[in-house]
CSV table of N, CA and C in Angstrom, one decimal:
chain,number,residue,atom,x,y,z
A,1,MET,N,11.8,12.3,-23.4
A,1,MET,CA,10.4,12.1,-24.0
A,1,MET,C,9.9,10.7,-23.7
A,2,ARG,N,10.8,9.7,-23.8
A,2,ARG,CA,10.3,8.3,-23.5
A,2,ARG,C,9.9,8.1,-22.1
A,3,LYS,N,10.6,8.8,-21.1
A,3,LYS,CA,10.2,8.7,-19.7
A,3,LYS,C,8.8,9.3,-19.5
A,4,LEU,N,8.5,10.4,-20.1
A,4,LEU,CA,7.2,11.0,-20.0
A,4,LEU,C,6.1,10.1,-20.6
A,5,ALA,N,6.4,9.5,-21.7
A,5,ALA,CA,5.4,8.6,-22.3
A,5,ALA,C,5.2,7.4,-21.4
A,6,LEU,N,6.2,6.8,-20.8
A,6,LEU,CA,6.1,5.7,-19.9
A,6,LEU,C,5.3,6.1,-18.7
A,7,ALA,N,5.6,7.2,-18.1
A,7,ALA,CA,4.9,7.7,-16.9
A,7,ALA,C,3.4,7.9,-17.2
A,8,LEU,N,3.1,8.4,-18.4
A,8,LEU,CA,1.6,8.6,-18.8
A,8,LEU,C,1.0,7.2,-19.0
A,9,ALA,N,1.7,6.3,-19.5
A,9,ALA,CA,1.1,4.9,-19.7
A,9,ALA,C,0.9,4.2,-18.4
A,10,VAL,N,1.8,4.4,-17.5
A,10,VAL,CA,1.6,3.8,-16.2
A,10,VAL,C,0.4,4.4,-15.4
A,11,ALA,N,0.4,5.8,-15.5
A,11,ALA,CA,-0.7,6.5,-14.8
A,11,ALA,C,-2.0,6.1,-15.3
A,12,SER,N,-2.2,6.0,-16.6
A,12,SER,CA,-3.4,5.7,-17.2
A,12,SER,C,-3.8,4.2,-16.9
A,13,ALA,N,-2.8,3.3,-16.8
A,13,ALA,CA,-3.2,2.0,-16.5
A,13,ALA,C,-3.7,1.8,-15.1
A,14,LEU,N,-3.2,2.7,-14.2
A,14,LEU,CA,-3.6,2.6,-12.8
A,14,LEU,C,-4.9,3.4,-12.5
A,15,ALA,N,-5.4,4.1,-13.5
A,15,ALA,CA,-6.5,5.0,-13.2
A,15,ALA,C,-7.8,4.2,-12.8
A,16,GLY,N,-7.9,3.0,-13.3
A,16,GLY,CA,-9.1,2.2,-13.0
A,16,GLY,C,-9.0,1.2,-11.9
A,17,CYS,N,-7.9,1.3,-11.2
A,17,CYS,CA,-7.6,0.4,-10.1
A,17,CYS,C,-8.1,0.9,-8.7
A,18,THR,N,-8.4,-0.1,-7.8
A,18,THR,CA,-8.8,0.3,-6.5
A,18,THR,C,-7.6,0.8,-5.7
A,19,ASN,N,-7.8,1.4,-4.6
A,19,ASN,CA,-6.7,1.9,-3.7
A,19,ASN,C,-5.7,0.7,-3.3
A,20,ALA,N,-6.3,-0.4,-3.1
A,20,ALA,CA,-5.5,-1.6,-2.7
A,20,ALA,C,-4.6,-2.0,-3.8
A,21,GLU,N,-5.1,-2.0,-5.1
A,21,GLU,CA,-4.3,-2.4,-6.2
A,21,GLU,C,-3.2,-1.4,-6.5
A,22,LYS,N,-3.6,-0.1,-6.4
A,22,LYS,CA,-2.6,1.0,-6.6
A,22,LYS,C,-1.5,0.9,-5.5
A,23,GLY,N,-1.9,0.6,-4.3
A,23,GLY,CA,-0.9,0.5,-3.2
A,23,GLY,C,0.0,-0.6,-3.4
A,24,ALA,N,-0.5,-1.7,-4.0
A,24,ALA,CA,0.3,-2.9,-4.2
A,24,ALA,C,1.4,-2.6,-5.3
A,25,VAL,N,1.0,-1.9,-6.3
A,25,VAL,CA,1.9,-1.6,-7.4
A,25,VAL,C,3.0,-0.6,-6.9
A,26,ILE,N,2.5,0.5,-6.3
A,26,ILE,CA,3.5,1.5,-5.8
A,26,ILE,C,4.4,1.0,-4.7
A,27,GLY,N,3.8,0.2,-3.8
A,27,GLY,CA,4.6,-0.4,-2.8
A,27,GLY,C,5.6,-1.4,-3.3
A,28,GLY,N,5.2,-2.2,-4.3
A,28,GLY,CA,6.1,-3.2,-4.9
A,28,GLY,C,7.3,-2.5,-5.6
A,29,VAL,N,7.0,-1.5,-6.3
A,29,VAL,CA,8.1,-0.8,-7.1
A,29,VAL,C,9.0,-0.1,-6.1
A,30,GLY,N,8.4,0.6,-5.1
A,30,GLY,CA,9.2,1.3,-4.1
A,30,GLY,C,10.0,0.4,-3.3
A,31,GLY,N,9.4,-0.7,-2.9
A,31,GLY,CA,10.1,-1.7,-2.1
A,31,GLY,C,11.3,-2.4,-2.8
A,32,ALA,N,11.1,-2.6,-4.1
A,32,ALA,CA,12.2,-3.2,-4.9
A,32,ALA,C,13.3,-2.2,-5.0
A,33,ALA,N,13.0,-0.9,-5.2
A,33,ALA,CA,14.0,0.1,-5.3
A,33,ALA,C,14.8,0.3,-4.0
A,34,LEU,N,14.0,0.3,-2.9
A,34,LEU,CA,14.7,0.4,-1.6
A,34,LEU,C,15.5,-0.9,-1.2
A,35,GLY,N,15.0,-2.1,-1.6
A,35,GLY,CA,15.7,-3.3,-1.4
A,35,GLY,C,17.1,-3.3,-2.1
A,36,THR,N,17.0,-2.8,-3.3
A,36,THR,CA,18.3,-2.8,-4.1
A,36,THR,C,19.2,-1.7,-3.6
A,37,ALA,N,18.7,-0.6,-3.2
A,37,ALA,CA,19.5,0.5,-2.6
A,37,ALA,C,20.2,0.1,-1.3
A,38,ALA,N,19.4,-0.6,-0.5
A,38,ALA,CA,19.9,-0.9,0.9
A,38,ALA,C,20.8,-2.2,0.9
A,39,GLY,N,20.5,-3.1,0.0
A,39,GLY,CA,21.2,-4.4,0.1
A,39,GLY,C,22.2,-4.6,-1.1
A,40,GLY,N,22.4,-3.7,-1.9
A,40,GLY,CA,23.3,-3.8,-3.1
A,40,GLY,C,22.6,-4.3,-4.3
A,41,ASN,N,23.2,-4.3,-5.4
A,41,ASN,CA,22.7,-4.6,-6.7
A,41,ASN,C,22.5,-6.1,-6.8
A,42,ASP,N,21.5,-6.7,-6.2
A,42,ASP,CA,21.3,-8.1,-6.2
A,42,ASP,C,19.8,-8.3,-6.4
A,43,VAL,N,19.5,-9.3,-7.3
A,43,VAL,CA,18.1,-9.5,-7.6
A,43,VAL,C,17.3,-10.0,-6.4
A,44,ARG,N,17.9,-10.7,-5.5
A,44,ARG,CA,17.2,-11.2,-4.3
A,44,ARG,C,16.8,-10.1,-3.4
A,45,ASN,N,17.6,-9.1,-3.3
A,45,ASN,CA,17.2,-7.9,-2.5
A,45,ASN,C,16.0,-7.2,-3.1
A,46,ALA,N,16.0,-7.1,-4.4
A,46,ALA,CA,14.9,-6.4,-5.1
A,46,ALA,C,13.6,-7.2,-4.9
A,47,VAL,N,13.7,-8.5,-5.0
A,47,VAL,CA,12.5,-9.4,-4.9
A,47,VAL,C,11.9,-9.3,-3.5
A,48,VAL,N,12.8,-9.4,-2.5
A,48,VAL,CA,12.3,-9.3,-1.1
A,48,VAL,C,11.7,-8.0,-0.8
A,49,GLY,N,12.4,-6.9,-1.2
A,49,GLY,CA,11.9,-5.6,-1.0
A,49,GLY,C,10.6,-5.3,-1.7
A,50,GLY,N,10.5,-5.8,-2.9
A,50,GLY,CA,9.3,-5.7,-3.7
A,50,GLY,C,8.1,-6.4,-3.1
A,51,ALA,N,8.3,-7.6,-2.6
A,51,ALA,CA,7.3,-8.4,-1.9
A,51,ALA,C,6.8,-7.7,-0.7
A,52,ILE,N,7.7,-7.3,0.2
A,52,ILE,CA,7.3,-6.6,1.4
A,52,ILE,C,6.6,-5.3,1.1
A,53,GLY,N,7.1,-4.5,0.1
A,53,GLY,CA,6.4,-3.3,-0.3
A,53,GLY,C,5.0,-3.5,-0.9
A,54,ALA,N,4.9,-4.6,-1.6
A,54,ALA,CA,3.5,-4.9,-2.2
A,54,ALA,C,2.5,-5.3,-1.1
A,55,VAL,N,2.9,-6.1,-0.2
A,55,VAL,CA,2.0,-6.4,0.9
A,55,VAL,C,1.6,-5.2,1.7
A,56,ALA,N,2.6,-4.4,2.1
A,56,ALA,CA,2.3,-3.2,2.9
A,56,ALA,C,1.5,-2.2,2.1
A,57,GLY,N,1.7,-2.1,0.8
A,57,GLY,CA,0.9,-1.2,0.0
A,57,GLY,C,-0.5,-1.7,-0.2
A,58,THR,N,-0.7,-3.0,-0.3
A,58,THR,CA,-2.0,-3.5,-0.3
A,58,THR,C,-2.8,-3.3,0.9
A,59,LEU,N,-2.2,-3.5,2.1
A,59,LEU,CA,-2.9,-3.3,3.3
A,59,LEU,C,-3.2,-1.8,3.6
A,60,ILE,N,-2.3,-0.9,3.2
A,60,ILE,CA,-2.6,0.5,3.4
A,60,ILE,C,-3.7,0.9,2.4
A,61,GLY,N,-3.6,0.4,1.2
A,61,GLY,CA,-4.7,0.8,0.2
A,61,GLY,C,-6.0,0.2,0.5
A,62,ALA,N,-6.1,-1.0,1.1
A,62,ALA,CA,-7.3,-1.6,1.5
A,62,ALA,C,-8.0,-0.8,2.6
A,63,ALA,N,-7.2,-0.3,3.5
A,63,ALA,CA,-7.7,0.5,4.6
A,63,ALA,C,-8.3,1.8,4.1
A,64,ALA,N,-7.7,2.3,3.0
A,64,ALA,CA,-8.2,3.6,2.5
A,64,ALA,C,-9.5,3.3,1.7
A,65,ASP,N,-9.8,2.1,1.3
A,65,ASP,CA,-11.0,1.8,0.5
A,65,ASP,C,-12.3,1.8,1.4
A,66,ARG,N,-12.1,1.6,2.7
A,66,ARG,CA,-13.2,1.6,3.6
A,66,ARG,C,-13.6,3.0,4.1
A,67,ARG,N,-14.2,3.7,3.3
A,67,ARG,CA,-14.6,5.1,3.6
A,67,ARG,C,-15.7,5.1,4.7
A,68,GLY,N,-15.6,6.0,5.6
A,68,GLY,CA,-16.6,6.1,6.6
A,68,GLY,C,-16.3,5.2,7.8
A,69,TYR,N,-15.2,4.4,7.8
A,69,TYR,CA,-14.8,3.6,8.9
A,69,TYR,C,-13.4,4.1,9.4
A,70,CYS,N,-13.3,4.0,10.7
A,70,CYS,CA,-12.1,4.5,11.4
A,70,CYS,C,-11.5,3.3,12.2
A,71,ARG,N,-10.2,3.4,12.4
A,71,ARG,CA,-9.6,2.4,13.3
A,71,ARG,C,-9.5,2.9,14.7
A,72,TYR,N,-9.9,2.1,15.7
A,72,TYR,CA,-9.8,2.5,17.1
A,72,TYR,C,-9.1,1.4,17.8
A,73,ARG,N,-8.6,1.8,19.0
A,73,ARG,CA,-7.9,0.9,19.9
A,73,ARG,C,-8.7,0.9,21.2
A,74,ASP,N,-9.1,-0.4,21.7
A,74,ASP,CA,-9.8,-0.5,22.9
A,74,ASP,C,-8.9,-0.4,24.1
A,75,ARG,N,-9.4,-0.5,25.3
A,75,ARG,CA,-8.6,-0.4,26.5
A,75,ARG,C,-7.6,-1.5,26.7
A,76,HIS,N,-7.8,-2.6,26.0
A,76,HIS,CA,-6.9,-3.8,26.1
A,76,HIS,C,-5.8,-3.7,25.0
A,77,GLY,N,-5.8,-2.7,24.2
A,77,GLY,CA,-4.8,-2.6,23.1
A,77,GLY,C,-5.2,-3.2,21.8
A,78,ARG,N,-6.4,-3.8,21.7
A,78,ARG,CA,-6.8,-4.4,20.4
A,78,ARG,C,-7.3,-3.3,19.4
A,79,ILE,N,-6.9,-3.4,18.2
A,79,ILE,CA,-7.3,-2.5,17.2
A,79,ILE,C,-8.5,-3.1,16.4
A,80,PHE,N,-9.6,-2.2,16.2
A,80,PHE,CA,-10.8,-2.6,15.5
A,80,PHE,C,-11.2,-1.5,14.6
A,81,GLU,N,-12.1,-1.8,13.6
A,81,GLU,CA,-12.7,-0.8,12.8
A,81,GLU,C,-14.2,-0.7,13.1
A,82,ALA,N,-14.6,0.6,13.1
A,82,ALA,CA,-16.0,0.8,13.3
A,82,ALA,C,-16.4,2.1,12.5
A,83,ARG,N,-17.7,2.4,12.4
A,83,ARG,CA,-18.1,3.7,11.8
A,83,ARG,C,-17.4,4.8,12.5
A,84,CYS,N,-17.0,5.8,11.8
A,84,CYS,CA,-16.4,7.0,12.4
A,84,CYS,C,-17.4,7.8,13.2
A,85,ARG,N,-17.0,8.3,14.3
A,85,ARG,CA,-17.9,9.1,15.2
A,85,ARG,C,-18.0,10.5,14.8
């Protein structure tokens, strides 16, 4: 019952956040869990994994906030954003 109440509290707290903020939180928690699982039960592994996950989640969430824009690659391999065709 406490797990359900905690899950509802977290979900309601994230309801007003942007996609970048949600991505940062979810990526940070997931990265910390993966860092601990991969590197052993050490605080340093959780911190590094959480930081990497938070940055990745923020970037992915920020890309999702730009509705109507798509990512393209030009003939030189550079990636840019422009209005979707």
